[in-house]
Short mmCIF file of C-alpha atoms and ligand atoms in Angstrom, two decimals:
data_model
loop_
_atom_site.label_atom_id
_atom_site.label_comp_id
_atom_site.label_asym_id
_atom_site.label_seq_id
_atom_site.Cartn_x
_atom_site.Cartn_y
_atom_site.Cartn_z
CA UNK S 100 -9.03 80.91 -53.35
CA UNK S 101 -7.71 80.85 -49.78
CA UNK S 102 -5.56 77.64 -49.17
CA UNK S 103 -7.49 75.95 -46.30
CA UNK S 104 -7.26 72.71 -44.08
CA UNK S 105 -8.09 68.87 -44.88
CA UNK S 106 -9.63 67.38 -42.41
CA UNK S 107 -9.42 63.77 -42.67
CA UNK S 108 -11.61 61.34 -41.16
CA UNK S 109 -9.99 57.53 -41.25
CA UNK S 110 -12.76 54.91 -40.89
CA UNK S 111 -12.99 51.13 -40.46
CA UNK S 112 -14.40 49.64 -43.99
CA UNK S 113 -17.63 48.25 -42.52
CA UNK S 114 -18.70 51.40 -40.93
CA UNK S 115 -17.18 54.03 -43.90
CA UNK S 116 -20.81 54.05 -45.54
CA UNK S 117 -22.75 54.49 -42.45
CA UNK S 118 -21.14 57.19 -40.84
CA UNK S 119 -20.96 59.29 -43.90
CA UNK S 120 -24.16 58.52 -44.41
CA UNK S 121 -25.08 60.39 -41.48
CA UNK S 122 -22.54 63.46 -42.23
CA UNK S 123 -24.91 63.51 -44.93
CA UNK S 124 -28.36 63.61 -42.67
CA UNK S 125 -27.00 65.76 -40.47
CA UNK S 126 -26.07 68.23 -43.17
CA UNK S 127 -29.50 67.77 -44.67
CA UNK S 128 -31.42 68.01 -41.48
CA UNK S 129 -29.46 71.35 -41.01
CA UNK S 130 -29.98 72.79 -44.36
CA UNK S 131 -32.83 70.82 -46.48
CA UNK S 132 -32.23 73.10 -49.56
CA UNK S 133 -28.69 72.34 -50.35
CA UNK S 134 -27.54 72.19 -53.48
CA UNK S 135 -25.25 68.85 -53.63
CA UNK S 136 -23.08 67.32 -56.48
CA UNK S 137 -22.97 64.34 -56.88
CA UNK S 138 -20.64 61.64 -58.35
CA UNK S 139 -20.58 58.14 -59.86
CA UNK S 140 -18.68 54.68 -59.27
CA UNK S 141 -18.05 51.98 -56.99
CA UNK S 142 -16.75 54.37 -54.07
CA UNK S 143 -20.06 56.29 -53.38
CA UNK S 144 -22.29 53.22 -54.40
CA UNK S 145 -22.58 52.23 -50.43
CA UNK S 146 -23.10 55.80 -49.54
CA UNK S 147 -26.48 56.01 -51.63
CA UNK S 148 -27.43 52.50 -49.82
CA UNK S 149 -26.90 53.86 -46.64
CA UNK S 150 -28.94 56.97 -47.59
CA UNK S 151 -31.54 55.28 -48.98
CA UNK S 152 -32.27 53.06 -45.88
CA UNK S 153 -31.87 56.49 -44.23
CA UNK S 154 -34.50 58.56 -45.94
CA UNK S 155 -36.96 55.18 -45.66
CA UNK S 156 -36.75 55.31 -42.15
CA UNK S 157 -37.79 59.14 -42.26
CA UNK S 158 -34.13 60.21 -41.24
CA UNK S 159 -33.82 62.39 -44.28
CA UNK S 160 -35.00 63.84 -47.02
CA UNK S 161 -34.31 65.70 -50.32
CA UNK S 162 -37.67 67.06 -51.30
CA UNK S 163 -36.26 70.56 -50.83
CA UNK S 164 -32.47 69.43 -51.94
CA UNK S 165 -31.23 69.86 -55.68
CA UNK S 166 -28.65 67.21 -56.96
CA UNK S 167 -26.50 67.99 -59.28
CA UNK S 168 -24.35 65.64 -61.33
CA UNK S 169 -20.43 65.95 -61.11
CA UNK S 170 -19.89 64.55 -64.66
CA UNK S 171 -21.49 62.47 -67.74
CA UNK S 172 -20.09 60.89 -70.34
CA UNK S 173 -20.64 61.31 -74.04
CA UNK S 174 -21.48 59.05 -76.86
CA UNK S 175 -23.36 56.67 -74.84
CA UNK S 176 -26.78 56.64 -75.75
CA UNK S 177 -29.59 57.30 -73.85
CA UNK S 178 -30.86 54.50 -70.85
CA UNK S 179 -27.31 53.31 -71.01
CA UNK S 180 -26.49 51.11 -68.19
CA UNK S 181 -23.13 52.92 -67.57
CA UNK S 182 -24.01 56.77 -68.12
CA UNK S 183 -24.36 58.61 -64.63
CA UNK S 184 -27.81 59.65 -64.68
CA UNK S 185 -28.72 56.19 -64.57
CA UNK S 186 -26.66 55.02 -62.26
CA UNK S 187 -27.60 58.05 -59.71
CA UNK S 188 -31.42 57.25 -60.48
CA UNK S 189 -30.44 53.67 -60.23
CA UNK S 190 -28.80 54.24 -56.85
CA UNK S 191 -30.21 56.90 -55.09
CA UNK S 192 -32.47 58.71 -56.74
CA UNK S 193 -35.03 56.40 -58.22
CA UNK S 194 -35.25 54.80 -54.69
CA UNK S 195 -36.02 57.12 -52.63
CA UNK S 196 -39.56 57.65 -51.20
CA UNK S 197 -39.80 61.28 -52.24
CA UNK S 198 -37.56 62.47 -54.95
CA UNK S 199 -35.31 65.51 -54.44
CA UNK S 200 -36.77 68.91 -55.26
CA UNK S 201 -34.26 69.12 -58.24
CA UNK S 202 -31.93 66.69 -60.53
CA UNK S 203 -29.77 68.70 -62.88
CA UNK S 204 -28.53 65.89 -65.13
CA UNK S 205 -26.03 66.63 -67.92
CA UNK S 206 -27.22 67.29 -71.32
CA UNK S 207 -24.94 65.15 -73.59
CA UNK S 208 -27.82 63.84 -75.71
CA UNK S 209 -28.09 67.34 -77.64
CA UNK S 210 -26.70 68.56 -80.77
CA UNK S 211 -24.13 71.35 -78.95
CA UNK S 212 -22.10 69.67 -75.50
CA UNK S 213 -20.07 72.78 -75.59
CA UNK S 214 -23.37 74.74 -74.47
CA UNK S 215 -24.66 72.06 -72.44
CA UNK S 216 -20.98 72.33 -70.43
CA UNK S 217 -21.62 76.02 -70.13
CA UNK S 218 -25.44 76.08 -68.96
CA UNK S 219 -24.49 72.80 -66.54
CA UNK S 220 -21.44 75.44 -65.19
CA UNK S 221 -24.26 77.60 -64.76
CA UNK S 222 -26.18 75.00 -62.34
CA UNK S 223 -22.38 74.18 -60.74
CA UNK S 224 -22.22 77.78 -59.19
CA UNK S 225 -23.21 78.13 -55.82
CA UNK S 226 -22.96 74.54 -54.64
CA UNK S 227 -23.32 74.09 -50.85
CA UNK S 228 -21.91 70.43 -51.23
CA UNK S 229 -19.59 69.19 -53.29
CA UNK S 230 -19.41 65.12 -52.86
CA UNK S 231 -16.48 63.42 -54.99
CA UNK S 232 -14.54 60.36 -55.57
CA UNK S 233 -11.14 59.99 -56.55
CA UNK S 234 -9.99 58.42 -59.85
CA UNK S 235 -7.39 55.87 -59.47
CA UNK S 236 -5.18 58.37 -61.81
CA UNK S 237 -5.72 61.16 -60.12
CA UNK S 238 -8.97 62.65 -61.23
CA UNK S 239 -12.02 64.24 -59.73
CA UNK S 240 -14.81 63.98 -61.73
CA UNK S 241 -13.37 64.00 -65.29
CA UNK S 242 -10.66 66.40 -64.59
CA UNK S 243 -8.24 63.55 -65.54
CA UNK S 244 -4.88 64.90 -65.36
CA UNK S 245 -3.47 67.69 -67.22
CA UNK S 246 -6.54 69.60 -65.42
CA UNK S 247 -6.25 72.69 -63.82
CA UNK S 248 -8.21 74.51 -60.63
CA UNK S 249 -9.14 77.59 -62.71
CA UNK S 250 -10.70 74.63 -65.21
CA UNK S 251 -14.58 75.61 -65.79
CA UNK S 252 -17.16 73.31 -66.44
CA UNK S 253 -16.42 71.74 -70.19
CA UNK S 254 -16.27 68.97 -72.50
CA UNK S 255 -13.43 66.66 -71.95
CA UNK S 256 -11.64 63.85 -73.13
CA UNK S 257 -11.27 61.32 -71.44
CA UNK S 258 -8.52 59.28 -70.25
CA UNK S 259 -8.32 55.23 -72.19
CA UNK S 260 -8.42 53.77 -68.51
CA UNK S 261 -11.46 55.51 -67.33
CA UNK S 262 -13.54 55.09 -70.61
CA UNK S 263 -12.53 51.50 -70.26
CA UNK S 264 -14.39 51.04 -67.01
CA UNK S 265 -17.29 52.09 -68.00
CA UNK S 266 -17.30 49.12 -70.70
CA UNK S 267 -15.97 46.79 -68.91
CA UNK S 268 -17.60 47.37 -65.19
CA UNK S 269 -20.69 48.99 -66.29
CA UNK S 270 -21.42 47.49 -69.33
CA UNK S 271 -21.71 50.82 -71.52
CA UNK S 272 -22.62 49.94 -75.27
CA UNK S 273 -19.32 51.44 -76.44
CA UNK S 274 -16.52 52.62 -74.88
CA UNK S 275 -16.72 56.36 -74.36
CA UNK S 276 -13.62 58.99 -74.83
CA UNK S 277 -15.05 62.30 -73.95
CA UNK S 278 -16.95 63.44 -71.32
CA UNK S 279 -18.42 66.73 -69.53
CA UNK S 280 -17.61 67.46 -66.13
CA UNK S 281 -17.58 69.90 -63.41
CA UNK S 282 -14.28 71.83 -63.70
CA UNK S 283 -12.36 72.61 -60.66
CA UNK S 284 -12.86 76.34 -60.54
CA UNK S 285 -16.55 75.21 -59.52
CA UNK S 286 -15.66 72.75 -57.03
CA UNK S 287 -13.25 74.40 -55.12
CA UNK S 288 -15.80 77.38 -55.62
CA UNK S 289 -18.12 75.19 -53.32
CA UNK S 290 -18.72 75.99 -49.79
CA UNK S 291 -17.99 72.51 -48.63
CA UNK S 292 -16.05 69.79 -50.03
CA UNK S 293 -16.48 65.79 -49.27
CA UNK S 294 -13.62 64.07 -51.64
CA UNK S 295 -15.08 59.86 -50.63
CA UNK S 296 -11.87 57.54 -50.89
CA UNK S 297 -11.97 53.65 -50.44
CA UNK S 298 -9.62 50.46 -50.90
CA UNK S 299 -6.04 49.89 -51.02
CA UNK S 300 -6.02 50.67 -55.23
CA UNK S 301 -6.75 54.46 -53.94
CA UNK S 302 -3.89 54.30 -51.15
CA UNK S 303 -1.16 55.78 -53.02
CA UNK S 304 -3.12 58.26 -55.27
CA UNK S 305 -5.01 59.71 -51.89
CA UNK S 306 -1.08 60.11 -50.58
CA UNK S 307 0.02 61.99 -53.16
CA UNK S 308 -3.37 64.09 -53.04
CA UNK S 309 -3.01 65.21 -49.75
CA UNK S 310 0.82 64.86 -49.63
CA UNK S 311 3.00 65.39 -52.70
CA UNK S 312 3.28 68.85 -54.37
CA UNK S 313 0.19 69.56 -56.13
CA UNK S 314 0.21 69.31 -59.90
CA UNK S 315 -1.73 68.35 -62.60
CA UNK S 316 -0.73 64.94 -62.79
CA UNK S 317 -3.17 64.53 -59.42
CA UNK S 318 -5.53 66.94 -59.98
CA UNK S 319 -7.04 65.83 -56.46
CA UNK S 320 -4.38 67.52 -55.29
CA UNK S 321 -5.60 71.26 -55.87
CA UNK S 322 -8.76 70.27 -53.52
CA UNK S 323 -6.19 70.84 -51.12
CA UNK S 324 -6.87 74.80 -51.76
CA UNK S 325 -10.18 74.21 -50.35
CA UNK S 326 -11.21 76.38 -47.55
CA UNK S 327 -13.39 73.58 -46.21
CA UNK S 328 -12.70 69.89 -47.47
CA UNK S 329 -13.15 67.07 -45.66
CA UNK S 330 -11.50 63.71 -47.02
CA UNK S 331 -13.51 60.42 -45.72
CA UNK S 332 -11.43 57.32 -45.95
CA UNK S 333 -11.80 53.77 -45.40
CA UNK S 334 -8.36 52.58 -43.62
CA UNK S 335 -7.49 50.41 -46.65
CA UNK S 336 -7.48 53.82 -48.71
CA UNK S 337 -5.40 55.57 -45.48
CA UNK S 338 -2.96 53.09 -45.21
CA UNK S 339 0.01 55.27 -46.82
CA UNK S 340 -1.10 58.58 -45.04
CA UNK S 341 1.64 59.53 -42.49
CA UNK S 342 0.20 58.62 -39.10
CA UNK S 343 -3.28 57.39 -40.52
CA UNK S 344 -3.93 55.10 -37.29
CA UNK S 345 -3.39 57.71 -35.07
CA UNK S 346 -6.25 59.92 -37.43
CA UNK S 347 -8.99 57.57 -37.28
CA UNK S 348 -12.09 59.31 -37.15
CA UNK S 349 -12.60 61.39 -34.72
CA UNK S 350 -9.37 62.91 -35.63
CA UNK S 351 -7.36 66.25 -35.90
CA UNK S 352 -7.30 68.68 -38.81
CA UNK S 353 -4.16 67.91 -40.78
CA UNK S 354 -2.96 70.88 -42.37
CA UNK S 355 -2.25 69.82 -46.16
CA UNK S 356 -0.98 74.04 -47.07
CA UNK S 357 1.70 74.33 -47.71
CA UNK S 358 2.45 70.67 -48.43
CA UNK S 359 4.81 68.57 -46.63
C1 GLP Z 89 -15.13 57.95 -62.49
C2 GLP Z 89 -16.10 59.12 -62.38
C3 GLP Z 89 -15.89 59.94 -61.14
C4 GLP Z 89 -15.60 59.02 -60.00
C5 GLP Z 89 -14.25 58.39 -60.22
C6 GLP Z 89 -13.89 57.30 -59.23
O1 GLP Z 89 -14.56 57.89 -63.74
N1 GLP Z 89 -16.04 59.99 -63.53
O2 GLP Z 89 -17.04 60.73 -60.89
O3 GLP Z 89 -15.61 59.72 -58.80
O4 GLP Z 89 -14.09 57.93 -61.54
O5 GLP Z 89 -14.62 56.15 -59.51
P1 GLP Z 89 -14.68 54.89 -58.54
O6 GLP Z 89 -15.37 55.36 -57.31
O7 GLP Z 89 -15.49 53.87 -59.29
O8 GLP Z 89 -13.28 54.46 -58.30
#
């Protein structure tokens, strides 16, 4: 993998959804067969608002488009209120006016997740998109740290502090400790790269992402490698990023290879 350029786009809070909203059309008016992954959580929760109004005004549409899911959880049951597949088809994908040509949830309600992690690595190769948030340790997906970039698609534990969100912000049933997740050998394998980062709790994580010597403790910080990654941040998120106010979208590249 050829180390590559961040290009960071800093954006006023109200407007963050909005104008990656419409990254997002314009990509899809471009190309309405991509193959997108897709993540979970508060941060992209505007985003599939903004969409949604979007694709009801005709401005889009993903009846040609496949989604993918970036990561599931296991142990929660089936219709759970916190698993990702209902939160995307809570979100996005059970509101929108025509559904997308594909959703390639994560099988974690059968009796082998170690060959549901390799058939959904299967459905991770060859993304066009790859759209993630950033955990407030560190992780991408659930690459929590100690993650790798030649990581594959696999089962995972996960770390106390994210299983505890899911309990306590999305009311799972229990509180989950393993998961299955994209690895990073897929995402950075993708030909484009969105990593979505909002509110001052993400300021210092997205610094050392783009700005400390990359490591597993931040696994965000191999995306770095990518040939083609974009970073969209609100200017709470920004606020630690070495001339952030002088980047605010439309902005220059900032090299992030080697690091600084
Ligand atoms: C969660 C999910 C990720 C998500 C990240 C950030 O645990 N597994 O897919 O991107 O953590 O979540 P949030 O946007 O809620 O901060």
């Amino acid at each position: 993998m050829t180390s590559g350029e961040a290009h960071l786009e800093v954006l006023p809070s109200a407007d963050w959804a909005a104008a990656v909203a419409a990254r997002l059309v314009a990509r899809l008016a471009a190309h309405r067969n991509l193959r997108i992954c897709l993540p979970t959580g508060e941060t992209p929760a505007p985003l599939y608002t903004a969409i949604v109004a979007a694709e009801h005004r005709g401005d889009v549409s993903f009846a040609e488009a496949t989604l993918v899911m970036l990561d599931e959880w296991l142990g929660l049951p089936p219709g759970d209120p916190a698993r990702g597949d209902e939160m995307l088809r809570r979100e996005l994908i059970g509101r929108l006016r025509v559904p997308p040509a594909r959703f390639v949830a994560i099988d974690v309600d059968g009796p082998d997740p170690a060959a549901a992690a390799a058939r959904h690595d299967r459905e991770a190769a060859g993304l066009d998109l790859a759209i993630l948030g950033l955990g407030i340790n560190g992780h991408v997906g659930f690459n929590e740290p100690g993650s790798g970039p030649q990581d594959t698609t696999r089962v995972v534990e996960v770390a106390a502090t994210t299983g505890e969100i899911a309990s306590t912000r999305y009311g799972a049933s229990v509180t989950p400790h393993a998961g299955i997740t994209i690895g990073l050998a897929r995402l950075l394998e993708a030909r484009e790269a969105w990593l979505l980062v909002t509110g001052e709790r993400k300021a210092e994580m997205l610094y050392r992402a783009l700005h400390r010597p990359e490591s597993r403790d931040c696994p965000a910080s191999y995306l770095r490698r990518h040939a083609r990654l974009t970073v969209f941040a609100d200017e709470a998120a920004a606020e630690m990023l070495p001339d952030a106010g002088a980047r605010r979208s439309p902005g220059p590249s900032i090299p992030t290879h080697p690091v600084i």
